[in-house]
Amino acid sequence: MAVPATAFAANSPSDAGDGRSTTAVAPAAVGLDDPAKKEIAMKIVSSAENSSLDWKAQYKYIEDIGDGRGYTAGIIGFCSGTGDMLDLVELYTQRKPGNVLAKYLPALRNVDGSDSHAGLDPNFTKDWKKAAEDSAFKTAQNDERDRVYFNPAVSRGKSDGVGVLGQFIYYDAIVMHGDGGDPTSFSSIRKRALAKAKPPAQGGNEKTYLNAFLDARVWAMKQEEAHEDTSRVDTAQRVFVQKNNLNLNTPLDWKVYGDSFHID
C-alpha cells in the first residue's frame, strides 16, 4: 500500500541518553513528480506516442495520424481537434506575441472539435517545427503538459493512495483519453475501476485496484478503432504491476506495439 507523499514526525529517545526526546522526520515518499521518476514517465509515454525514448526530440513532432483529432503534435500529442493545441498556442502567444504560430489561432479555434485542417495547411506543420526551435515554445509545451495532464494525474493518484506506478498509470490514461465527461475519459475509467475495487486510500489492495483500473482502461481503448491496440497496457503497465514494481524502479523492460524498450 502506498503512503501519502508527505513527511511525518515521530518522537524517539535522544541518542545522547539524557532523557530528552528528539523529533525524527521520515523522508517524504517519492511520487511521480520526483524529477527522476518524471523523466522515466516521459520516456515511457514517448515510447508509446513516438516509438522512441527520446521525448525531448518530440517538441517538433507533428502529423495527422488519422484518429479524427486533426494534427497531433509535440511532447504529449497536443491535438488541433481537442482544444489542447489551441490552449498551447494561446499560452505561447501570450508569452511571445507575434510568434510564428500566432497567425494560426483563428484557424485553431475554428477546427476545434473536428479533424479539419482548414486554415492550417499548407504551412502549419513547417511553422510548428520552426517554433519548436524556440526555447519559449518548448517551455510552453512543458507547462501545458503539466497543467493539463501531469499534475492532475499525480494529484489524483496521491489522493487515491497509489504509488509512483499508479500515478503513471493515471497519467498515461489522461494523456490518451483526456478528462472530459464522456464514457472513455479518465474520470469515467476511474469510476469503472472504483466499481470493481477500492483504492489504497479506502483500504483496498493496490495491485488489485490498479488491475481493475487497467481493465477499465483497456475497455475504453477498445471503444475507439485508433486505440484498439492495447499493448501500452498489456505489455508495459500490466507487466510492471505483475512484477510488484509499484515504485517504478529501474531497470525497466517493456514492449509497445511490438517494439522493445529498456531503461537502466
Short mmCIF file of C-alpha atoms in Angstrom, two decimals:
data_model
loop_
_atom_site.label_atom_id
_atom_site.label_comp_id
_atom_site.label_asym_id
_atom_site.label_seq_id
_atom_site.Cartn_x
_atom_site.Cartn_y
_atom_site.Cartn_z
CA MET A 1 0.00 0.00 0.00
CA ALA A 2 1.33 3.41 -0.93
CA VAL A 3 1.83 6.00 1.76
CA PRO A 4 0.91 9.67 1.34
CA ALA A 5 3.69 11.70 -0.22
CA THR A 6 4.28 13.75 2.89
CA ALA A 7 6.84 13.52 5.63
CA PHE A 8 5.77 12.71 9.16
CA ALA A 9 7.32 13.33 12.53
CA ALA A 10 7.85 10.77 15.26
CA ASN A 11 9.25 11.16 18.75
CA SER A 12 12.18 8.95 19.67
CA PRO A 13 14.64 8.88 22.58
CA SER A 14 17.68 11.07 22.18
CA ASP A 15 20.93 9.32 21.31
CA ALA A 16 22.56 11.47 23.97
CA GLY A 17 20.82 9.41 26.62
CA ASP A 18 19.79 12.45 28.61
CA GLY A 19 16.11 11.53 28.70
CA ARG A 20 15.02 14.16 26.25
CA SER A 21 13.14 13.24 23.09
CA THR A 22 14.09 14.43 19.64
CA THR A 23 11.99 14.67 16.52
CA ALA A 24 12.95 12.31 13.72
CA VAL A 25 11.48 13.16 10.36
CA ALA A 26 10.96 10.33 7.89
CA PRO A 27 11.75 11.15 4.27
CA ALA A 28 8.81 12.01 2.07
CA ALA A 29 7.56 9.18 -0.09
CA VAL A 30 8.70 9.60 -3.66
CA GLY A 31 5.95 10.41 -6.16
CA LEU A 32 5.90 10.59 -9.93
CA ASP A 33 6.68 14.29 -9.57
CA ASP A 34 10.16 13.38 -8.33
CA PRO A 35 12.43 14.58 -11.18
CA ALA A 36 13.98 11.16 -11.81
CA LYS A 37 10.58 9.43 -11.82
CA LYS A 38 9.10 12.13 -14.05
CA GLU A 39 11.88 11.58 -16.56
CA ILE A 40 11.01 7.87 -16.62
CA ALA A 41 7.35 8.73 -17.17
CA MET A 42 8.20 10.97 -20.11
CA LYS A 43 10.25 8.21 -21.71
CA ILE A 44 7.57 5.54 -21.30
CA VAL A 45 4.87 7.77 -22.76
CA SER A 46 7.19 8.68 -25.63
CA SER A 47 7.77 5.00 -26.34
CA ALA A 48 4.05 4.66 -26.97
CA GLU A 49 3.39 8.00 -28.62
CA ASN A 50 6.55 8.24 -30.75
CA SER A 51 8.28 4.82 -30.65
CA SER A 52 11.27 6.49 -29.01
CA LEU A 53 12.60 7.12 -25.52
CA ASP A 54 13.95 10.49 -26.64
CA TRP A 55 10.94 12.53 -25.59
CA LYS A 56 12.81 15.83 -25.89
CA ALA A 57 13.13 15.22 -29.64
CA GLN A 58 9.32 15.37 -29.90
CA TYR A 59 8.80 19.11 -29.46
CA LYS A 60 8.94 19.36 -33.26
CA TYR A 61 6.81 16.29 -33.96
CA ILE A 62 3.59 16.88 -35.89
CA GLU A 63 1.38 14.73 -38.12
CA ASP A 64 -2.22 13.72 -38.69
CA ILE A 65 -2.38 10.11 -37.51
CA GLY A 66 -5.91 9.62 -38.80
CA ASP A 67 -7.62 9.31 -35.43
CA GLY A 68 -10.19 12.02 -36.02
CA ARG A 69 -8.35 14.56 -33.87
CA GLY A 70 -6.67 16.54 -36.66
CA TYR A 71 -2.98 17.25 -36.19
CA THR A 72 -1.21 15.54 -33.29
CA ALA A 73 1.98 17.28 -32.20
CA GLY A 74 4.58 17.93 -29.56
CA ILE A 75 5.80 16.09 -26.49
CA ILE A 76 2.40 14.88 -25.35
CA GLY A 77 0.35 14.73 -28.53
CA PHE A 78 -1.43 18.08 -28.43
CA CYS A 79 -4.28 17.86 -30.95
CA SER A 80 -5.82 20.52 -33.16
CA GLY A 81 -9.21 18.87 -32.77
CA THR A 82 -9.34 18.58 -28.98
CA GLY A 83 -8.50 22.09 -27.78
CA ASP A 84 -5.21 21.42 -26.04
CA MET A 85 -3.18 22.54 -29.06
CA LEU A 86 -5.19 25.74 -29.14
CA ASP A 87 -4.52 26.31 -25.44
CA LEU A 88 -0.82 25.72 -26.02
CA VAL A 89 -0.53 28.18 -28.90
CA GLU A 90 -2.54 30.75 -26.93
CA LEU A 91 -0.12 30.41 -24.00
CA TYR A 92 2.89 30.67 -26.31
CA THR A 93 1.42 33.79 -27.91
CA GLN A 94 0.70 35.39 -24.54
CA ARG A 95 4.33 34.90 -23.63
CA LYS A 96 5.75 35.72 -27.05
CA PRO A 97 3.39 37.81 -29.21
CA GLY A 98 4.00 37.65 -32.92
CA ASN A 99 5.48 34.17 -32.86
CA VAL A 100 5.36 32.03 -35.98
CA LEU A 101 2.23 30.14 -34.81
CA ALA A 102 0.20 33.14 -33.64
CA LYS A 103 -1.35 33.67 -37.07
CA TYR A 104 -2.98 30.22 -36.84
CA LEU A 105 -5.03 31.00 -33.73
CA PRO A 106 -8.24 31.83 -35.66
CA ALA A 107 -7.94 28.58 -37.63
CA LEU A 108 -7.24 26.54 -34.48
CA ARG A 109 -10.36 27.97 -32.87
CA ASN A 110 -12.40 27.07 -35.97
CA VAL A 111 -11.17 23.47 -36.27
CA ASP A 112 -11.50 22.69 -32.56
CA GLY A 113 -13.74 19.65 -32.19
CA SER A 114 -13.04 18.34 -35.69
CA ASP A 115 -10.33 16.71 -37.78
CA SER A 116 -10.27 19.61 -40.24
CA HIS A 117 -7.05 21.25 -41.43
CA ALA A 118 -8.93 24.31 -42.70
CA GLY A 119 -6.75 27.40 -42.38
CA LEU A 120 -3.77 25.34 -41.22
CA ASP A 121 -2.47 23.86 -44.45
CA PRO A 122 -0.10 24.05 -46.21
CA ASN A 123 2.44 25.66 -43.85
CA PHE A 124 1.30 24.84 -40.32
CA THR A 125 3.49 21.75 -39.94
CA LYS A 126 6.54 23.63 -41.22
CA ASP A 127 5.88 26.53 -38.87
CA TRP A 128 5.31 24.17 -35.93
CA LYS A 129 8.76 22.68 -36.48
CA LYS A 130 10.24 26.16 -36.70
CA ALA A 131 8.55 27.16 -33.43
CA ALA A 132 9.97 24.03 -31.78
CA GLU A 133 13.44 25.55 -32.14
CA ASP A 134 12.35 28.30 -29.72
CA SER A 135 13.03 27.61 -26.05
CA ALA A 136 9.92 29.62 -25.14
CA PHE A 137 7.76 27.20 -27.13
CA LYS A 138 9.42 24.21 -25.51
CA THR A 139 8.73 25.70 -22.10
CA ALA A 140 5.11 26.35 -23.06
CA GLN A 141 4.75 22.69 -24.08
CA ASN A 142 6.22 21.58 -20.76
CA ASP A 143 3.94 23.87 -18.79
CA GLU A 144 0.75 22.84 -20.62
CA ARG A 145 1.65 19.17 -20.28
CA ASP A 146 2.00 19.64 -16.54
CA ARG A 147 -1.10 21.79 -16.10
CA VAL A 148 -3.49 19.67 -18.15
CA TYR A 149 -2.15 16.15 -17.75
CA PHE A 150 0.75 15.50 -15.41
CA ASN A 151 -0.17 17.49 -12.30
CA PRO A 152 -3.84 16.37 -12.22
CA ALA A 153 -2.79 12.73 -12.65
CA VAL A 154 -0.23 12.88 -9.84
CA SER A 155 -2.59 14.75 -7.53
CA ARG A 156 -5.44 12.29 -8.08
CA GLY A 157 -3.08 9.34 -7.74
CA LYS A 158 -1.76 10.58 -4.41
CA SER A 159 -5.27 11.20 -3.12
CA ASP A 160 -6.19 7.63 -4.08
CA GLY A 161 -3.13 6.36 -2.24
CA VAL A 162 -1.40 4.79 -5.25
CA GLY A 163 2.36 4.93 -5.63
CA VAL A 164 4.60 6.03 -8.49
CA LEU A 165 3.40 3.33 -10.88
CA GLY A 166 -0.24 4.07 -10.15
CA GLN A 167 0.33 7.77 -10.69
CA PHE A 168 1.97 6.95 -14.03
CA ILE A 169 -0.95 4.71 -15.00
CA TYR A 170 -3.27 7.65 -14.30
CA TYR A 171 -1.02 9.98 -16.30
CA ASP A 172 -0.91 7.78 -19.38
CA ALA A 173 -4.69 7.42 -19.26
CA ILE A 174 -5.25 11.18 -19.09
CA VAL A 175 -2.78 11.70 -21.95
CA MET A 176 -4.71 9.37 -24.23
CA HIS A 177 -8.30 9.89 -23.12
CA GLY A 178 -8.40 13.35 -21.62
CA ASP A 179 -10.55 14.10 -18.61
CA GLY A 180 -13.85 15.18 -20.09
CA GLY A 181 -17.28 13.82 -19.33
CA ASP A 182 -17.50 11.13 -21.99
CA PRO A 183 -17.59 7.40 -21.12
CA THR A 184 -13.97 6.82 -22.15
CA SER A 185 -12.44 9.79 -20.31
CA PHE A 186 -10.06 9.35 -17.40
CA SER A 187 -12.72 10.10 -14.79
CA SER A 188 -15.08 7.57 -16.33
CA ILE A 189 -12.32 4.95 -16.43
CA ARG A 190 -11.57 5.60 -12.77
CA LYS A 191 -15.27 5.35 -11.92
CA ARG A 192 -15.47 1.92 -13.60
CA ALA A 193 -12.41 0.81 -11.65
CA LEU A 194 -13.86 2.01 -8.34
CA ALA A 195 -16.96 -0.10 -9.01
CA LYS A 196 -14.70 -3.15 -9.01
CA ALA A 197 -12.07 -2.40 -6.36
CA LYS A 198 -11.18 0.04 -3.61
CA PRO A 199 -8.04 2.17 -3.95
CA PRO A 200 -5.44 2.05 -1.15
CA ALA A 201 -6.78 5.31 0.31
CA GLN A 202 -10.03 3.44 1.02
CA GLY A 203 -8.26 0.39 2.43
CA GLY A 204 -8.02 -1.55 -0.82
CA ASN A 205 -5.13 -3.59 -2.16
CA GLU A 206 -3.00 -1.51 -4.55
CA LYS A 207 -2.34 -4.25 -7.12
CA THR A 208 -5.98 -5.28 -7.18
CA TYR A 209 -7.09 -1.72 -7.71
CA LEU A 210 -4.50 -1.00 -10.41
CA ASN A 211 -5.53 -4.12 -12.30
CA ALA A 212 -9.15 -3.01 -12.09
CA PHE A 213 -8.17 0.40 -13.45
CA LEU A 214 -6.19 -1.16 -16.29
CA ASP A 215 -9.16 -3.42 -17.11
CA ALA A 216 -11.33 -0.33 -17.38
CA ARG A 217 -8.65 1.42 -19.44
CA VAL A 218 -8.50 -1.47 -21.91
CA TRP A 219 -12.27 -1.34 -22.26
CA ALA A 220 -12.08 2.37 -23.03
CA MET A 221 -9.32 1.91 -25.59
CA LYS A 222 -11.29 -0.75 -27.43
CA GLN A 223 -14.20 1.64 -27.90
CA GLU A 224 -12.12 3.55 -30.45
CA GLU A 225 -10.53 2.00 -33.50
CA ALA A 226 -7.45 4.25 -33.30
CA HIS A 227 -6.70 2.95 -29.79
CA GLU A 228 -7.71 -0.69 -30.12
CA ASP A 229 -4.10 -1.88 -29.81
CA THR A 230 -3.82 -2.13 -26.03
CA SER A 231 -0.16 -3.15 -25.83
CA ARG A 232 0.81 0.03 -23.95
CA VAL A 233 -1.23 -1.51 -21.14
CA ASP A 234 -0.81 -5.25 -21.75
CA THR A 235 2.94 -5.45 -22.36
CA ALA A 236 4.01 -2.37 -20.41
CA GLN A 237 1.96 -1.11 -17.46
CA ARG A 238 0.43 -4.50 -16.64
CA VAL A 239 3.92 -6.04 -16.62
CA PHE A 240 5.11 -3.55 -14.01
CA VAL A 241 2.09 -4.33 -11.84
CA GLN A 242 2.65 -8.08 -12.14
CA LYS A 243 6.27 -7.61 -11.08
CA ASN A 244 5.19 -5.66 -7.99
CA ASN A 245 7.20 -2.69 -9.22
CA LEU A 246 4.82 -0.21 -7.67
CA ASN A 247 7.57 2.39 -7.30
CA LEU A 248 8.55 2.15 -10.98
CA ASN A 249 12.14 1.35 -10.10
CA THR A 250 14.73 0.78 -12.79
CA PRO A 251 15.80 -1.25 -14.66
CA LEU A 252 12.60 -1.40 -16.70
CA ASP A 253 11.80 -3.54 -19.71
CA TRP A 254 8.58 -3.35 -21.70
CA LYS A 255 7.10 -3.56 -25.17
CA VAL A 256 4.76 -1.22 -27.01
CA TYR A 257 3.24 -2.02 -30.40
CA GLY A 258 5.80 -4.81 -30.81
CA ASP A 259 8.86 -2.65 -30.07
CA SER A 260 11.04 -3.45 -27.05
CA PHE A 261 12.35 -0.74 -24.71
CA HIS A 262 14.71 -0.64 -21.76
CA ILE A 263 15.69 1.93 -19.13
CA ASP A 264 18.70 1.24 -16.91
#
